[in-house]
Short mmCIF file of C-alpha atoms in Angstrom, two decimals:
data_model
loop_
_atom_site.label_atom_id
_atom_site.label_comp_id
_atom_site.label_asym_id
_atom_site.label_seq_id
_atom_site.Cartn_x
_atom_site.Cartn_y
_atom_site.Cartn_z
CA UNK A 280 5.54 25.91 15.44
CA UNK A 281 8.06 25.80 13.79
CA UNK A 282 5.78 26.92 11.11
CA UNK A 283 7.27 29.39 7.05
CA UNK A 284 4.77 30.32 4.48
CA UNK A 285 1.47 28.76 6.08
CA UNK A 286 3.27 25.36 4.99
CA UNK A 287 5.75 22.88 8.74
CA UNK A 288 8.51 22.76 8.86
CA UNK A 289 8.61 19.09 10.00
CA UNK A 290 12.48 19.86 10.71
CA UNK A 291 12.20 22.37 13.08
CA UNK A 292 8.73 20.16 14.94
CA UNK A 293 9.65 19.22 18.59
CA UNK A 294 11.51 15.50 18.97
CA UNK A 295 9.39 12.63 19.53
CA UNK A 296 7.20 10.93 17.79
CA UNK A 297 4.88 11.93 14.74
CA UNK A 298 1.46 11.14 14.20
CA UNK A 299 1.67 9.99 10.70
CA UNK A 300 -0.39 8.34 7.74
CA UNK A 301 2.67 6.79 6.84
CA UNK A 302 3.46 5.05 10.44
CA UNK A 303 -0.46 3.91 10.55
CA UNK A 304 -0.61 2.41 6.54
CA UNK A 305 3.69 0.47 7.73
CA UNK A 306 1.77 -0.91 11.28
CA UNK A 307 -0.63 -2.73 7.92
CA UNK A 308 1.04 -3.27 5.29
CA UNK A 309 4.66 -2.53 5.76
CA UNK A 310 5.95 -5.97 6.02
CA UNK A 311 7.64 -8.81 2.94
CA UNK A 312 4.72 -11.04 2.71
CA UNK A 313 1.64 -8.89 3.14
CA UNK A 314 2.73 -6.57 0.14
CA UNK A 315 3.47 -9.88 -1.80
CA UNK A 316 -0.26 -10.97 -1.03
CA UNK A 317 -1.26 -7.80 -2.75
CA UNK A 318 1.03 -8.49 -4.68
CA UNK A 319 -0.22 -11.66 -6.21
CA UNK A 320 -3.58 -10.51 -5.27
CA UNK A 321 -3.77 -7.73 -8.02
CA UNK A 322 -2.41 -10.44 -9.74
CA UNK A 323 -4.89 -13.06 -10.12
CA UNK A 324 -3.95 -15.18 -8.42
CA UNK A 325 -6.43 -16.24 -4.99
CA UNK A 326 -6.74 -18.96 -3.59
CA UNK A 327 -4.36 -19.69 -1.02
CA UNK A 328 -2.77 -22.85 -2.58
CA UNK A 329 -0.84 -20.51 -5.47
CA UNK A 330 -1.24 -17.34 -3.33
CA UNK A 331 1.80 -19.35 -1.10
CA UNK A 332 4.03 -20.71 -4.09
CA UNK A 333 4.00 -17.48 -5.89
CA UNK A 334 5.45 -15.12 -2.65
CA UNK A 335 6.79 -18.92 -0.91
CA UNK A 336 5.12 -17.93 1.78
CA UNK A 337 4.83 -20.59 4.37
CA UNK A 338 1.28 -21.78 4.77
CA UNK A 339 1.92 -20.25 8.47
CA UNK A 340 2.92 -16.91 7.89
CA UNK A 341 0.83 -16.88 4.44
CA UNK A 342 -2.60 -17.25 7.08
CA UNK A 343 -1.22 -14.99 9.70
CA UNK A 344 -0.63 -12.51 7.06
CA UNK A 345 -4.30 -13.01 4.70
CA UNK A 346 -6.41 -12.81 8.64
CA UNK A 347 -4.28 -8.82 9.51
CA UNK A 348 -5.20 -7.66 5.87
CA UNK A 349 -8.18 -8.73 6.11
CA UNK A 350 -9.48 -7.44 9.34
CA UNK A 351 -7.83 -4.07 7.72
CA UNK A 352 -9.66 -4.16 4.94
CA UNK A 353 -7.71 -4.87 2.33
CA UNK A 354 -8.71 -7.75 1.17
CA UNK A 355 -12.22 -9.91 1.05
CA UNK A 356 -12.53 -14.11 1.24
CA UNK A 357 -15.48 -15.95 -0.89
CA UNK A 358 -16.14 -19.03 0.22
CA UNK A 359 -15.91 -20.87 -3.59
CA UNK A 360 -15.93 -24.88 -2.34
CA UNK A 361 -19.07 -25.93 0.22
CA UNK A 362 -17.55 -29.48 1.17
CA UNK A 363 -14.63 -29.12 1.98
CA UNK A 364 -15.19 -24.70 3.23
CA UNK A 365 -12.05 -23.54 0.44
CA UNK A 366 -12.26 -19.50 0.11
CA UNK A 367 -11.02 -16.71 -2.15
CA UNK A 368 -9.02 -13.84 -1.40
CA UNK A 369 -10.35 -10.58 -3.34
CA UNK A 370 -8.83 -7.51 -2.73
CA UNK A 371 -11.34 -4.53 -1.03
CA UNK A 372 -11.42 -1.34 -3.17
CA UNK A 373 -9.39 0.00 -0.65
CA UNK A 374 -6.60 -2.76 -1.44
CA UNK A 375 -7.14 -1.83 -5.04
CA UNK A 376 -5.78 1.66 -4.14
CA UNK A 377 -2.99 0.44 -2.98
CA UNK A 378 -1.45 -0.21 -6.96
CA UNK A 379 -0.05 2.44 -7.71
CA UNK A 380 2.76 1.61 -4.66
CA UNK A 381 3.04 -1.47 -5.67
CA UNK A 382 3.99 0.10 -9.00
CA UNK A 383 6.00 2.98 -8.00
CA UNK A 384 8.06 0.05 -4.93
CA UNK A 385 8.40 -1.66 -8.35
CA UNK A 386 9.48 1.36 -10.65
CA UNK A 387 12.66 1.95 -7.52
CA UNK A 388 13.07 -1.67 -7.18
CA UNK A 389 13.73 -2.60 -10.85
CA UNK A 390 15.66 0.90 -10.81
CA UNK A 391 18.14 0.41 -7.63
CA UNK A 392 16.96 -2.86 -5.93
CA UNK A 393 17.47 -6.20 -9.19
CA UNK A 394 19.76 -6.27 -12.04
CA UNK A 395 17.51 -7.30 -14.66
CA UNK A 396 13.69 -6.31 -14.42
CA UNK A 397 11.27 -9.51 -14.33
CA UNK A 398 8.70 -7.93 -15.88
CA UNK A 399 7.90 -5.00 -17.96
CA UNK A 400 4.06 -3.19 -16.51
CA UNK A 401 2.05 -2.51 -20.63
CA UNK A 402 -0.81 0.12 -20.56
CA UNK A 403 -3.64 -0.34 -22.95
CA UNK A 404 -1.27 2.60 -25.23
CA UNK A 405 0.79 0.35 -26.01
CA UNK A 406 3.95 1.42 -24.23
CA UNK A 407 5.67 1.19 -20.58
CA UNK A 408 3.89 2.71 -17.28
CA UNK A 409 6.48 4.61 -16.00
CA UNK A 410 3.76 6.47 -12.79
CA UNK A 411 4.20 9.67 -11.91
CA UNK A 412 2.95 12.26 -9.70
CA UNK A 413 1.39 14.64 -10.65
CA UNK A 414 -1.06 17.00 -9.27
CA UNK A 415 -4.64 16.90 -9.88
CA UNK A 416 -5.49 20.65 -9.83
CA UNK A 417 -2.81 21.96 -12.90
CA UNK A 418 -1.15 19.05 -13.72
CA UNK A 419 2.23 19.80 -12.62
CA UNK A 420 4.31 17.53 -11.62
CA UNK A 421 4.89 16.87 -7.86
CA UNK A 422 7.97 16.35 -6.35
CA UNK A 423 9.84 17.57 -2.51
CA UNK A 424 10.28 20.32 -3.84
CA UNK A 425 7.32 20.89 -5.08
CA UNK A 426 5.32 20.83 -2.28
CA UNK A 427 4.11 22.11 1.53
CA UNK A 428 3.27 19.94 4.52
CA UNK A 429 0.78 22.42 6.44
CA UNK A 430 -1.45 21.13 9.43
CA UNK A 431 -4.67 19.96 7.92
CA UNK A 432 -8.04 22.91 9.32
CA UNK A 433 -9.51 20.45 11.44
CA UNK A 434 -6.14 19.24 13.62
CA UNK A 435 -5.87 23.38 13.94
CA UNK A 436 -8.56 24.08 15.06
CA UNK A 437 -8.81 21.21 17.53
CA UNK A 438 -4.92 20.54 18.14
CA UNK A 439 -4.29 18.14 17.77
CA UNK A 440 -4.63 14.74 15.37
CA UNK A 441 -7.42 13.61 13.91
CA UNK A 442 -8.57 10.25 14.05
CA UNK A 443 -8.78 8.00 11.44
CA UNK A 444 -12.66 5.39 12.18
CA UNK A 445 -10.37 3.33 13.51
CA UNK A 446 -8.03 5.32 15.71
CA UNK A 447 -4.95 5.68 14.33
CA UNK A 448 -3.62 9.57 14.49
CA UNK A 449 -4.02 10.75 10.85
CA UNK A 450 -1.71 13.77 9.61
#
């Protein structure tokens, strides 16, 4: 394997499909309706008809995405009516941890995909939010130039990718 100063030179790796956490995540949430459903539930919209109305998803598409997000552990159903049976949808811890991803995606969209942003996000301190990725150890900004990819110790020890609980390869 091609390594440089303890890190991997990913462009020099053998040409084959990489085991990748990004690909595994996109298998779950990398589709328009999934992310819009997560956005709406994060905004506090919990009922099916309202999620459909705010996203523009057809009822069949929305039902399918909600089932997939529930089976992936991103969304949970909570019954609010017995007769007839009705459910609300809420984000699990895994779903809530997608907030920074959606925030960064919204910021990118504001800058590169729309002429005029539809909303602004303001922090409790009163200032507009701009997400900044920093190293939790030293506090310095994290950029493509300040990170070095490397294999986890378990990958190096076994010679292959670790497996998530779902059997997906991790990297």
